[in-house]
PDB file of C-alpha atoms and ligand atoms in Angstrom:
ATOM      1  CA  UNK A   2     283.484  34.170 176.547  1.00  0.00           C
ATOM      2  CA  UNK A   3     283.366  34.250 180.345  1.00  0.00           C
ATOM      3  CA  UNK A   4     286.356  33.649 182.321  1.00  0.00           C
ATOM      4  CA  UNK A   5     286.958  30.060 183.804  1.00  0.00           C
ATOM      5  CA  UNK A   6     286.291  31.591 187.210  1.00  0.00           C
ATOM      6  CA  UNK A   7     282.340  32.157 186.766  1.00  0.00           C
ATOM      7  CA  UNK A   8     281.984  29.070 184.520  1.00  0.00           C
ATOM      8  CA  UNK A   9     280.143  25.598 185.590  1.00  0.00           C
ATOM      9  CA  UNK A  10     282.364  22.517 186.057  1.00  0.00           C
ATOM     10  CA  UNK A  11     280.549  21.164 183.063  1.00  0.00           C
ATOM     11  CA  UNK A  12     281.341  23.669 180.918  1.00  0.00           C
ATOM     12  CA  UNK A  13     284.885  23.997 182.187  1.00  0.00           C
ATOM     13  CA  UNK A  14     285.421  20.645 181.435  1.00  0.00           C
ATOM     14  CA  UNK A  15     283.680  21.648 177.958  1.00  0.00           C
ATOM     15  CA  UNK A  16     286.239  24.173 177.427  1.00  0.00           C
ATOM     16  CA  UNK A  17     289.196  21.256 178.305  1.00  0.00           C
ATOM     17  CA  UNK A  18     287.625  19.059 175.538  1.00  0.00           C
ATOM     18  CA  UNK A  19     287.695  22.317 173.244  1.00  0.00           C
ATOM     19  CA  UNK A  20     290.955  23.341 173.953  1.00  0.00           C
ATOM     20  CA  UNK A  21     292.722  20.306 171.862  1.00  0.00           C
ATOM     21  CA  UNK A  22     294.884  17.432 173.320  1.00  0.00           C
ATOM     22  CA  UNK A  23     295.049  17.681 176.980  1.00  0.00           C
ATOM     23  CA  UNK A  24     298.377  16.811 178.466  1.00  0.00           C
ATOM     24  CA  UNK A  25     299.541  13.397 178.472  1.00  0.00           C
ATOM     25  CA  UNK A  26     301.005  13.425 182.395  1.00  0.00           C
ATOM     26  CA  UNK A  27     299.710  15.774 184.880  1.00  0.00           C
ATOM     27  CA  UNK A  28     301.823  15.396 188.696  1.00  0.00           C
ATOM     28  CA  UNK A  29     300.596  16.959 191.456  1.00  0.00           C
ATOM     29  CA  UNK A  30     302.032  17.841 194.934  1.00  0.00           C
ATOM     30  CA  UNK A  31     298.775  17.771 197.219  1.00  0.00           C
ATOM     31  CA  UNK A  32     299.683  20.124 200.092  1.00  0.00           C
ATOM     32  CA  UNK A  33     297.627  21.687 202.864  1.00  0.00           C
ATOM     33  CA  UNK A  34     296.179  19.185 204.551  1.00  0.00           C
ATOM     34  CA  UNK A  35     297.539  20.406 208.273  1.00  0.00           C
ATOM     35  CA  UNK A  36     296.895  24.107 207.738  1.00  0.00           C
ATOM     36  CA  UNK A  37     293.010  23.281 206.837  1.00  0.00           C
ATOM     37  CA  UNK A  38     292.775  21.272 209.794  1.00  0.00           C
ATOM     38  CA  UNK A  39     294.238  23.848 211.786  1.00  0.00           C
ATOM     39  CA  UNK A  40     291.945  26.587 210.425  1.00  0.00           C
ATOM     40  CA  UNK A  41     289.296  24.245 211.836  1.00  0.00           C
ATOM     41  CA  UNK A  42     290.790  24.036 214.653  1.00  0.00           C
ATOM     42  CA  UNK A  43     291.192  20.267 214.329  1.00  0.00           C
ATOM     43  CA  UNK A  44     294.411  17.305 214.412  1.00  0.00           C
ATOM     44  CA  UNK A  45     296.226  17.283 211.356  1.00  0.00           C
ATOM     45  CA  UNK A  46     294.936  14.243 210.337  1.00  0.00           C
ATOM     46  CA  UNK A  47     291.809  14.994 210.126  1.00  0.00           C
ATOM     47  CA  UNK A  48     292.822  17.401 206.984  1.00  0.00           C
ATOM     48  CA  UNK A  49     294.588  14.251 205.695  1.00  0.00           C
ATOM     49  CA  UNK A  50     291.340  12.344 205.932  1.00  0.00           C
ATOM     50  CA  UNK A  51     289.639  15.106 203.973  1.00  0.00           C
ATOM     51  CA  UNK A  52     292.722  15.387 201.226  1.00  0.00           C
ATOM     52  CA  UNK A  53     291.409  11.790 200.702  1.00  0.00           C
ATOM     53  CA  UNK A  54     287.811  13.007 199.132  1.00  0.00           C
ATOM     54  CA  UNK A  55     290.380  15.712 196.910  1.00  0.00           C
ATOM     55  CA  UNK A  56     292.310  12.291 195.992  1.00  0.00           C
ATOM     56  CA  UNK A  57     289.380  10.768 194.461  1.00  0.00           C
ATOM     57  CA  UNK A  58     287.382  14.034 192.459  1.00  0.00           C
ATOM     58  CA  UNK A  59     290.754  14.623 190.998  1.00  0.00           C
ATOM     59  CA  UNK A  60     291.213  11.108 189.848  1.00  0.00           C
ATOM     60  CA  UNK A  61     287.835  11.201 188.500  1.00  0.00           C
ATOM     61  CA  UNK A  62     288.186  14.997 186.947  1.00  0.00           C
ATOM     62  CA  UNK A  63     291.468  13.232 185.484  1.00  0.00           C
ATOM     63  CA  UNK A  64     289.713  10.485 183.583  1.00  0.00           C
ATOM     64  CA  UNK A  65     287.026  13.068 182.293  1.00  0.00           C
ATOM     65  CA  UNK A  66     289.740  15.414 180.978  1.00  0.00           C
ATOM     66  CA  UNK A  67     291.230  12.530 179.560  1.00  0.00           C
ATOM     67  CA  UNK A  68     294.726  12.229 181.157  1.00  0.00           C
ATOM     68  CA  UNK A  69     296.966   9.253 180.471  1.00  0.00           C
ATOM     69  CA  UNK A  70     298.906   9.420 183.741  1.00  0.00           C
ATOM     70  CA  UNK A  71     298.252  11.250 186.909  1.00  0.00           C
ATOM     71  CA  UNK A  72     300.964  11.375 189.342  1.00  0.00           C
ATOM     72  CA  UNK A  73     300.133  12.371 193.158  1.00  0.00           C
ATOM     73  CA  UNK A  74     302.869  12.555 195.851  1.00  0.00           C
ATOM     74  CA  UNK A  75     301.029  11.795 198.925  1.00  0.00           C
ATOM     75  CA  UNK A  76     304.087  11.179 201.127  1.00  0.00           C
ATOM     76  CA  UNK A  77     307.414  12.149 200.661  1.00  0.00           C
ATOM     77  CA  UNK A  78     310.683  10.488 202.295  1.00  0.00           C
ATOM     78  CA  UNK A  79     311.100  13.163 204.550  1.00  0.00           C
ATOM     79  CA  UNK A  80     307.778  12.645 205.786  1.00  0.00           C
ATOM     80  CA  UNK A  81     309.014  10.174 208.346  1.00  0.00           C
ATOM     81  CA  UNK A  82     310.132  12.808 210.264  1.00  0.00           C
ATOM     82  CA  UNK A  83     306.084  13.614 211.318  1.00  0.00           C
ATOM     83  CA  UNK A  84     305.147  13.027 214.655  1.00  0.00           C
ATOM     84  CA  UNK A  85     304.367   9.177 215.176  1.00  0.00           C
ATOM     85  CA  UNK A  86     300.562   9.717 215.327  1.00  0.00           C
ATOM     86  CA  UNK A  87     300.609  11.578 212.383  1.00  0.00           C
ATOM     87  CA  UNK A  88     303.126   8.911 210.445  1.00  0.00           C
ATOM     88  CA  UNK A  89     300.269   6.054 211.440  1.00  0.00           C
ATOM     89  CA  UNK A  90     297.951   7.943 210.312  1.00  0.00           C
ATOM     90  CA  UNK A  91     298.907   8.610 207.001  1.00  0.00           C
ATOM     91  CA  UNK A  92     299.633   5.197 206.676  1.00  0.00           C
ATOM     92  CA  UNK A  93     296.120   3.897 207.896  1.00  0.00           C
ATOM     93  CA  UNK A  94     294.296   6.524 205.055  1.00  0.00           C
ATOM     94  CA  UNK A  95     296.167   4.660 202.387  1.00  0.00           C
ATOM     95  CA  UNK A  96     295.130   1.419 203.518  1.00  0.00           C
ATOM     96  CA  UNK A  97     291.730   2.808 204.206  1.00  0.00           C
ATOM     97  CA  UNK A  98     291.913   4.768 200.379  1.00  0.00           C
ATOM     98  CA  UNK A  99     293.034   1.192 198.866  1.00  0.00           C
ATOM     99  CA  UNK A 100     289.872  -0.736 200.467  1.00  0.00           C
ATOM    100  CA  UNK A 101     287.232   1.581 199.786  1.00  0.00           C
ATOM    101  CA  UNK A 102     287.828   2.821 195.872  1.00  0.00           C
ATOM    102  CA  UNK A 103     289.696  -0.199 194.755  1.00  0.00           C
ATOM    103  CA  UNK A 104     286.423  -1.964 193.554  1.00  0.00           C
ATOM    104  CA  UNK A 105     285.234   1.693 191.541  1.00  0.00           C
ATOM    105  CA  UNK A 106     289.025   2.110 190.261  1.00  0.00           C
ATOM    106  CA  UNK A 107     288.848  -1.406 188.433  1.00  0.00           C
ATOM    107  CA  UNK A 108     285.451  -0.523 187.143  1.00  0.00           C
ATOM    108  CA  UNK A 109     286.664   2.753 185.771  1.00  0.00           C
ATOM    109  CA  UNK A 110     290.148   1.373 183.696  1.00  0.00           C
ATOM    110  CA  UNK A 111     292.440   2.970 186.208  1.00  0.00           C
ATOM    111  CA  UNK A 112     295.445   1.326 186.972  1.00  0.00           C
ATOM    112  CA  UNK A 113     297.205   2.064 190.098  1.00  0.00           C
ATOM    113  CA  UNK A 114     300.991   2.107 190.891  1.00  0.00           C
ATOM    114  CA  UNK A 115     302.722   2.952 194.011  1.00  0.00           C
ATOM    115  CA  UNK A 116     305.929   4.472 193.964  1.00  0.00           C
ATOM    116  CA  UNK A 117     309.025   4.785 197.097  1.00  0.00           C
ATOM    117  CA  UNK A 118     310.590   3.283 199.019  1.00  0.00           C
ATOM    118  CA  UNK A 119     307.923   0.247 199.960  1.00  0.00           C
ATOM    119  CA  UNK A 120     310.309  -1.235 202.227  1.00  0.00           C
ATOM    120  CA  UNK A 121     309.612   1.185 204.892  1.00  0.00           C
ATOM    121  CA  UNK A 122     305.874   1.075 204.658  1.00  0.00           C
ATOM    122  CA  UNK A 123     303.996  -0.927 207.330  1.00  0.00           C
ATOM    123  CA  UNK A 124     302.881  -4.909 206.669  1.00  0.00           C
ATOM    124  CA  UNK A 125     299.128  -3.728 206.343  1.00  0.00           C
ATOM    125  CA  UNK A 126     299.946  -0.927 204.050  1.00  0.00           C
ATOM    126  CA  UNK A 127     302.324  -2.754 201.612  1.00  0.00           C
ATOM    127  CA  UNK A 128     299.649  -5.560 201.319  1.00  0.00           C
ATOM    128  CA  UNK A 129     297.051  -2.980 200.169  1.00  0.00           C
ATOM    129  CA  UNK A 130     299.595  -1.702 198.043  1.00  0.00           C
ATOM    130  CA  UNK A 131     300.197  -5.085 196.421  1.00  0.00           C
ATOM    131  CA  UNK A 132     296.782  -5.845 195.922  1.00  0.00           C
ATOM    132  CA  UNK A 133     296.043  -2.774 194.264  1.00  0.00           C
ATOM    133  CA  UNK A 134     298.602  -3.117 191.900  1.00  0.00           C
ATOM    134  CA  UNK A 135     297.585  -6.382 191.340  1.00  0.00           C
ATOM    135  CA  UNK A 136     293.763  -5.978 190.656  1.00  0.00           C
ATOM    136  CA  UNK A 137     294.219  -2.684 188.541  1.00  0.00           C
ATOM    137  CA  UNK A 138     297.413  -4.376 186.427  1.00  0.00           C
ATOM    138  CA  UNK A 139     295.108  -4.904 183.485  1.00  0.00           C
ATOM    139  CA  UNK A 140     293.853  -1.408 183.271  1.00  0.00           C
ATOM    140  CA  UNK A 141     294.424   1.293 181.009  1.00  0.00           C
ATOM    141  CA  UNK A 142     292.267   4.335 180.870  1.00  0.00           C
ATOM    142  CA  UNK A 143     294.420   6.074 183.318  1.00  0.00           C
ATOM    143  CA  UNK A 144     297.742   5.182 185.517  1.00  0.00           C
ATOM    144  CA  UNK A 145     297.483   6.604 188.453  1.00  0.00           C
ATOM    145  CA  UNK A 146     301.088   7.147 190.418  1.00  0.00           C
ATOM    146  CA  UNK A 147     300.713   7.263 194.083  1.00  0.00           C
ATOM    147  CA  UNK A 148     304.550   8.660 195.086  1.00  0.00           C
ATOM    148  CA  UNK A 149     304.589   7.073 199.080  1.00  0.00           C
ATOM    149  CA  UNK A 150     307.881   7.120 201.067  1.00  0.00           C
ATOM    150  CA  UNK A 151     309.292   8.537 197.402  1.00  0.00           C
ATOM    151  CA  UNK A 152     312.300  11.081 197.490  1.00  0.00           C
ATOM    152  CA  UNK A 153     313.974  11.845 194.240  1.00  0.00           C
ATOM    153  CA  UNK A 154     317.230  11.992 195.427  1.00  0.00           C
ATOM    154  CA  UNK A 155     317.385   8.668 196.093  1.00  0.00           C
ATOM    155  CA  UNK A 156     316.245   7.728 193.335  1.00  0.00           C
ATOM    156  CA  UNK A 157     318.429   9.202 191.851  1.00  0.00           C
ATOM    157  CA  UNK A 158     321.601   7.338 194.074  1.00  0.00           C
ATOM    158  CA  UNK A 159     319.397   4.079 193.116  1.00  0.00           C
ATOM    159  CA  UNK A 160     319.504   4.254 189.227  1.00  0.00           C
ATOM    160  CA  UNK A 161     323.415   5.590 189.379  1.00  0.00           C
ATOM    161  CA  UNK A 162     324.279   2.208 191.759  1.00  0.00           C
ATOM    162  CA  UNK A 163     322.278   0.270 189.204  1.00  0.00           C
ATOM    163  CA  UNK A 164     323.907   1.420 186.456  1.00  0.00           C
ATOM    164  CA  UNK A 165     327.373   1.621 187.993  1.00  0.00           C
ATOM    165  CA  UNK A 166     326.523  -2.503 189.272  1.00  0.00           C
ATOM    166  CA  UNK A 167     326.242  -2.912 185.314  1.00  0.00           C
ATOM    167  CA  UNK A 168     329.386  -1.472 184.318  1.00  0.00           C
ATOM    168  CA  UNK A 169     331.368  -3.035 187.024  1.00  0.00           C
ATOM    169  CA  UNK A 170     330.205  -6.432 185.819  1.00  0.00           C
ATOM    170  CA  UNK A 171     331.164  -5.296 182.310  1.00  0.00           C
ATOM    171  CA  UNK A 172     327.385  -5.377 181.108  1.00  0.00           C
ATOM    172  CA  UNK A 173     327.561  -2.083 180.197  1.00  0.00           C
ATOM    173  CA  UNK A 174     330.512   0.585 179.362  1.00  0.00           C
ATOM    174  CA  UNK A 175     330.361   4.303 181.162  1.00  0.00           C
ATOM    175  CA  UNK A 176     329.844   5.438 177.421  1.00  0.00           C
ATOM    176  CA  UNK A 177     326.679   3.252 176.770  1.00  0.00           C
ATOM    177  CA  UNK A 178     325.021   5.920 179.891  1.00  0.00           C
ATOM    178  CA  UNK A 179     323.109   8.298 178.138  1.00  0.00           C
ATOM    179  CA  UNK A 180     319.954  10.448 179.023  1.00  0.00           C
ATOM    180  CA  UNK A 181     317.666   7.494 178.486  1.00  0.00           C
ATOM    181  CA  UNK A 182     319.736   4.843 180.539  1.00  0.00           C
ATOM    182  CA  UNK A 183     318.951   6.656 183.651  1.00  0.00           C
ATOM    183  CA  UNK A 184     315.761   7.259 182.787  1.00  0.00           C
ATOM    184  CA  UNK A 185     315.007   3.676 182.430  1.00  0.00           C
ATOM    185  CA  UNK A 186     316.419   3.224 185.875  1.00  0.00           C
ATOM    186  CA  UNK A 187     313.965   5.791 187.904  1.00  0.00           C
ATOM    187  CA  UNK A 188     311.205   4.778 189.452  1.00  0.00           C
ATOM    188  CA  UNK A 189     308.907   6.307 186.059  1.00  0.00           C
ATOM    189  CA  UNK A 190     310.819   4.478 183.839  1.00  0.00           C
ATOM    190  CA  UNK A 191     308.235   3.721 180.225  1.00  0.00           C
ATOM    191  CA  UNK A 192     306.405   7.012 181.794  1.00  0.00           C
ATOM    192  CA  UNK A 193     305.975   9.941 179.705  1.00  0.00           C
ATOM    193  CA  UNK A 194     307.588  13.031 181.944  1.00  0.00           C
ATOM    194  CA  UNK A 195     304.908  15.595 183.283  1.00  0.00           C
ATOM    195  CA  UNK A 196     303.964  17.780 181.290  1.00  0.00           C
ATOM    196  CA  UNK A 197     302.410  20.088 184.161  1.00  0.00           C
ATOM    197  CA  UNK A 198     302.838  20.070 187.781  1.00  0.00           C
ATOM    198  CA  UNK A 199     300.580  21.350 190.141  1.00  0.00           C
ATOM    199  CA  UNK A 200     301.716  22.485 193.880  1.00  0.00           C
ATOM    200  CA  UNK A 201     298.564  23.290 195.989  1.00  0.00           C
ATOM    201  CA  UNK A 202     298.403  25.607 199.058  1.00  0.00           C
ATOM    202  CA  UNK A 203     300.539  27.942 197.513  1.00  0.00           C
ATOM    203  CA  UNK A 204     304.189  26.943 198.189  1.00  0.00           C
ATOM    204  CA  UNK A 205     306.716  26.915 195.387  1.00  0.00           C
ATOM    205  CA  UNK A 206     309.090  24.707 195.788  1.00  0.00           C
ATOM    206  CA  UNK A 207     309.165  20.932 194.665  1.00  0.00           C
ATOM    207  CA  UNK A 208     309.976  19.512 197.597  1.00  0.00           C
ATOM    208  CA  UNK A 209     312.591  16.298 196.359  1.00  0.00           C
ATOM    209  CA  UNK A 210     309.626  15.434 194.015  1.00  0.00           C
ATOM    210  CA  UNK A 211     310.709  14.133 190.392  1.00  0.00           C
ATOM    211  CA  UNK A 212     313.856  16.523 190.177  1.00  0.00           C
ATOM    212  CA  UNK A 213     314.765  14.608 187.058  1.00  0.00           C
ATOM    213  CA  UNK A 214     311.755  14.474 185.385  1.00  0.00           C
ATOM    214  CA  UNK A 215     310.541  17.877 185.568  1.00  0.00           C
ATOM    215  CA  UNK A 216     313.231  19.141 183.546  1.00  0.00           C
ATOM    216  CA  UNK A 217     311.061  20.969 180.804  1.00  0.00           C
ATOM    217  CA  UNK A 218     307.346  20.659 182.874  1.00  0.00           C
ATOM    218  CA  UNK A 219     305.106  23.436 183.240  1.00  0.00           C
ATOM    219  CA  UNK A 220     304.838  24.348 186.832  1.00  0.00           C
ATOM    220  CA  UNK A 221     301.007  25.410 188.190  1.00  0.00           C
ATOM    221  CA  UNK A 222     301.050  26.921 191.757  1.00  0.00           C
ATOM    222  CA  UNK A 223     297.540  27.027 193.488  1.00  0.00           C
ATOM    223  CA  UNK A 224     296.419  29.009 196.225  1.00  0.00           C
ATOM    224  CA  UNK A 225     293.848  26.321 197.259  1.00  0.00           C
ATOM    225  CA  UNK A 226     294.525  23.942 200.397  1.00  0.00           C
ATOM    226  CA  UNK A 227     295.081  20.030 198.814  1.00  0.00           C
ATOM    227  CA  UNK A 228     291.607  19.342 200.917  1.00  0.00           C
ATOM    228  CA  UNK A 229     289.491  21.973 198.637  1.00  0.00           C
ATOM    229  CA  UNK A 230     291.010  20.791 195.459  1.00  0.00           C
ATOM    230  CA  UNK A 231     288.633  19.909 193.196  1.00  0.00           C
ATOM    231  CA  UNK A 232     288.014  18.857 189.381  1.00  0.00           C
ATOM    232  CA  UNK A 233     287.127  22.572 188.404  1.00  0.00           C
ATOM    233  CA  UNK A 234     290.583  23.520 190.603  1.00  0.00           C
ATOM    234  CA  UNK A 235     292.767  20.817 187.687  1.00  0.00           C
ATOM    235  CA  UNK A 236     290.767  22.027 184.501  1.00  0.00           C
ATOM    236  CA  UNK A 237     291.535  25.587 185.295  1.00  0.00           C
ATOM    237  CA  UNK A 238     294.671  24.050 185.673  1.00  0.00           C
ATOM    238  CA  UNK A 239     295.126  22.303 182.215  1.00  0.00           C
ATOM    239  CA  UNK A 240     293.584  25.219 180.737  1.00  0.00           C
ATOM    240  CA  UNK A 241     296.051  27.390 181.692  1.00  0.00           C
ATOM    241  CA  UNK A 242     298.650  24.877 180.798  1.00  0.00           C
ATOM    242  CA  UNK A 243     297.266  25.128 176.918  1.00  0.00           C
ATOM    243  CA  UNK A 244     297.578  28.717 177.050  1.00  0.00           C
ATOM    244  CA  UNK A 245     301.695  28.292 177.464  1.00  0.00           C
ATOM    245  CA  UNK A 246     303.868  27.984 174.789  1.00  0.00           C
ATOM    246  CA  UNK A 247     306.439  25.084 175.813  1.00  0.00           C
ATOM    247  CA  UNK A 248     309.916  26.662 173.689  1.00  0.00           C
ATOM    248  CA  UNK A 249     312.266  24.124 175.045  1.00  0.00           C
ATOM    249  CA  UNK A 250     314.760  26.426 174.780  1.00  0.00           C
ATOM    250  CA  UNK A 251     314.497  26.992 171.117  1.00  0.00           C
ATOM    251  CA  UNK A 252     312.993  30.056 169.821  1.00  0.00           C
ATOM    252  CA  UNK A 253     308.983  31.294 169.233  1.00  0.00           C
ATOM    253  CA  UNK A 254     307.806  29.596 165.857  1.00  0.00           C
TER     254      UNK A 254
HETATM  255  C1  IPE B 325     300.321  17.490 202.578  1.00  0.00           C
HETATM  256  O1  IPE B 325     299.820  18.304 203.571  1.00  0.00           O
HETATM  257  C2  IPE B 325     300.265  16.020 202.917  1.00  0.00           C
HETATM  258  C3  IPE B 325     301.565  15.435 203.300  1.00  0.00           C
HETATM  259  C4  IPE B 325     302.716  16.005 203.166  1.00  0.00           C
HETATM  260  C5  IPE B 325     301.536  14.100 203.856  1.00  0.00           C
HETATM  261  P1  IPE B 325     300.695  18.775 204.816  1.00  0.00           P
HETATM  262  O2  IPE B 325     300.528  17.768 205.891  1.00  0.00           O
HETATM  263  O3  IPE B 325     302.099  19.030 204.402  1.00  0.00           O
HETATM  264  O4  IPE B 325     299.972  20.114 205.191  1.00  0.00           O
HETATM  265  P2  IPE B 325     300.632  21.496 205.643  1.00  0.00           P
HETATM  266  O5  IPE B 325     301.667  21.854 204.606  1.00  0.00           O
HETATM  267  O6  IPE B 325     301.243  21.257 206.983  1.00  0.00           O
HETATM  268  O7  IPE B 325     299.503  22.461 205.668  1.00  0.00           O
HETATM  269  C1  IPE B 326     305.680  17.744 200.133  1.00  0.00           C
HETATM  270  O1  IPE B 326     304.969  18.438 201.115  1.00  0.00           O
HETATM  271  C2  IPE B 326     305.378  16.289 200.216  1.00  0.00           C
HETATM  272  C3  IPE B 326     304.012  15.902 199.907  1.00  0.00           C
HETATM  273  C4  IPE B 326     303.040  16.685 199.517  1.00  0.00           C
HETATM  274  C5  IPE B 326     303.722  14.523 200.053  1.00  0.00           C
HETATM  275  P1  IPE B 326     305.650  18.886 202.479  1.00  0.00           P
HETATM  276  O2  IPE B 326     304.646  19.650 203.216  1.00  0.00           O
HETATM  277  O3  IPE B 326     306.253  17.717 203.146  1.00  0.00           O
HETATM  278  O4  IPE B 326     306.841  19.808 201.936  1.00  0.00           O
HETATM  279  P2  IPE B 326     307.641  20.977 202.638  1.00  0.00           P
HETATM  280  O5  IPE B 326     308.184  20.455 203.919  1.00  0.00           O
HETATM  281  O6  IPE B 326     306.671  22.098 202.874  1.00  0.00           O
HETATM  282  O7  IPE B 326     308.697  21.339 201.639  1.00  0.00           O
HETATM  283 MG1   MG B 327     303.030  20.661 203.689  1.00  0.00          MG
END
């Protein structure tokens, strides 16, 4: 068999469909975007306007491999620290992201959720974000999770003041919080947890993304800047990911 390097994307999606179940929840960190502008010797956002075109082949390579839930983290709480410019400008690609594909994401089944802090986003952006959530509700191919203004951390203060509101009102006793009661309280809650996440550009680190929920996921680091990800860039991906052996800390069966 040739390797996955020298096959087609065809056939590598082919070998995705052959290789059995594909998993249900794939998360990816897309980074890069301001070192392949800068190899280019162009603005930073001008790689973020390119990690766009990665957004949508991977959400299409997703619903080809058959995904359930794709999650993306396209801007992370600490991301507010960016130079102003570059803060607007993120924010103006999501709106921009929202009008163009929301008409092609209905038509496909995929139903889009945005996850973070929306408070802090600006007027124009949370509309989009609204909107989207509202014409894609129905859908249910694939869920695509856009993480925006999202840091796990406080996520994680936000489901412990939630669930420490409950007790305190005597709604709940400290002994009815289990594993799945703060679960139910993150942002993901009804999600399955990723089973693979994918960190682009070669860092390997996770960044305050899903600390919870990637308890047990296969991690995937790739060399490739988030604006040259592609579909045949998440196949290889998955098919590495069926190659593993998830133990869960038991022993090999
Ligand atoms: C990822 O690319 C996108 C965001 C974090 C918004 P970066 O902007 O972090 O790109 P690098 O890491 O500087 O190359
Ligand atoms: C993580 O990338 C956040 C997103 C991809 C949205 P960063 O580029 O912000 O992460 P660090 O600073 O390298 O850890
Ligand atoms: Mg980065």
């Amino acid at each position: 068999m040739a390797t996955t390097s020298t096959l087609s994307t065809p056939d590598l999606l082919e070998q995705v469909r052959l290789a059995g179940s594909p998993p249900k929840h794939v998360a990816i960190i897309m980074d890069g975007n301001g070192r392949w502008a800068r190899e280019r010797l162009m603005p930073r956002p001008f790689g973020h306007r390119s990690g766009m075109k990665a957004v949508r082949e991977v959400v299409h390579g997703a619903i080809e491999a058959g995904l359930q839930h794709l999650s993306l983290f396209a801007f992370s709480q600490e991301n507010w620290q960016r130079p102003t410019t570059e803060v607007s400008a993120l924010m103006s690609l999501l709106e921009e992201y929202i009008a163009r594909e929301v008409a092609e994401l209905s038509e496909r089944g995929v139903r889009v959720r945005i996850l973070g802090e929306r408070d802090r986003l600006t007027d124009g952006a949370r509309k989009a974000v609204e909107m989207v959530e509202r014409t894609t509700a129905h859908n249910d191919t694939l869920t695509l999770n856009i993480f925006i203004s999202y840091g796990s951390r406080t996520e994680l203060v936000r489901a412990t003041q939630s669930l420490a509101r409950d007790v305190a009102q005597g709604i709940m006793s400290p002994d009815d919080i289990d594993e799945d009661a703060i679960s139910g309280r993150l942002m993901t809650a009804g999600m399955p947890d990723p089973d693979l996440l994918i960190r682009t550009s070669g860092e390997q680190r996770v960044s305050n993304f899903l600390l919870w929920q990637l308890a047990y996921t296969e991690f995937y680091i790739s060399g490739v800047l988030w604006p040259d990800f592609g579909r045949r860039d998440l196949f290889t991906a998955i098919l590495d990911y069926k190659r593993r052996e998830r133990r869960y800390g038991k022993v090999s069966v």
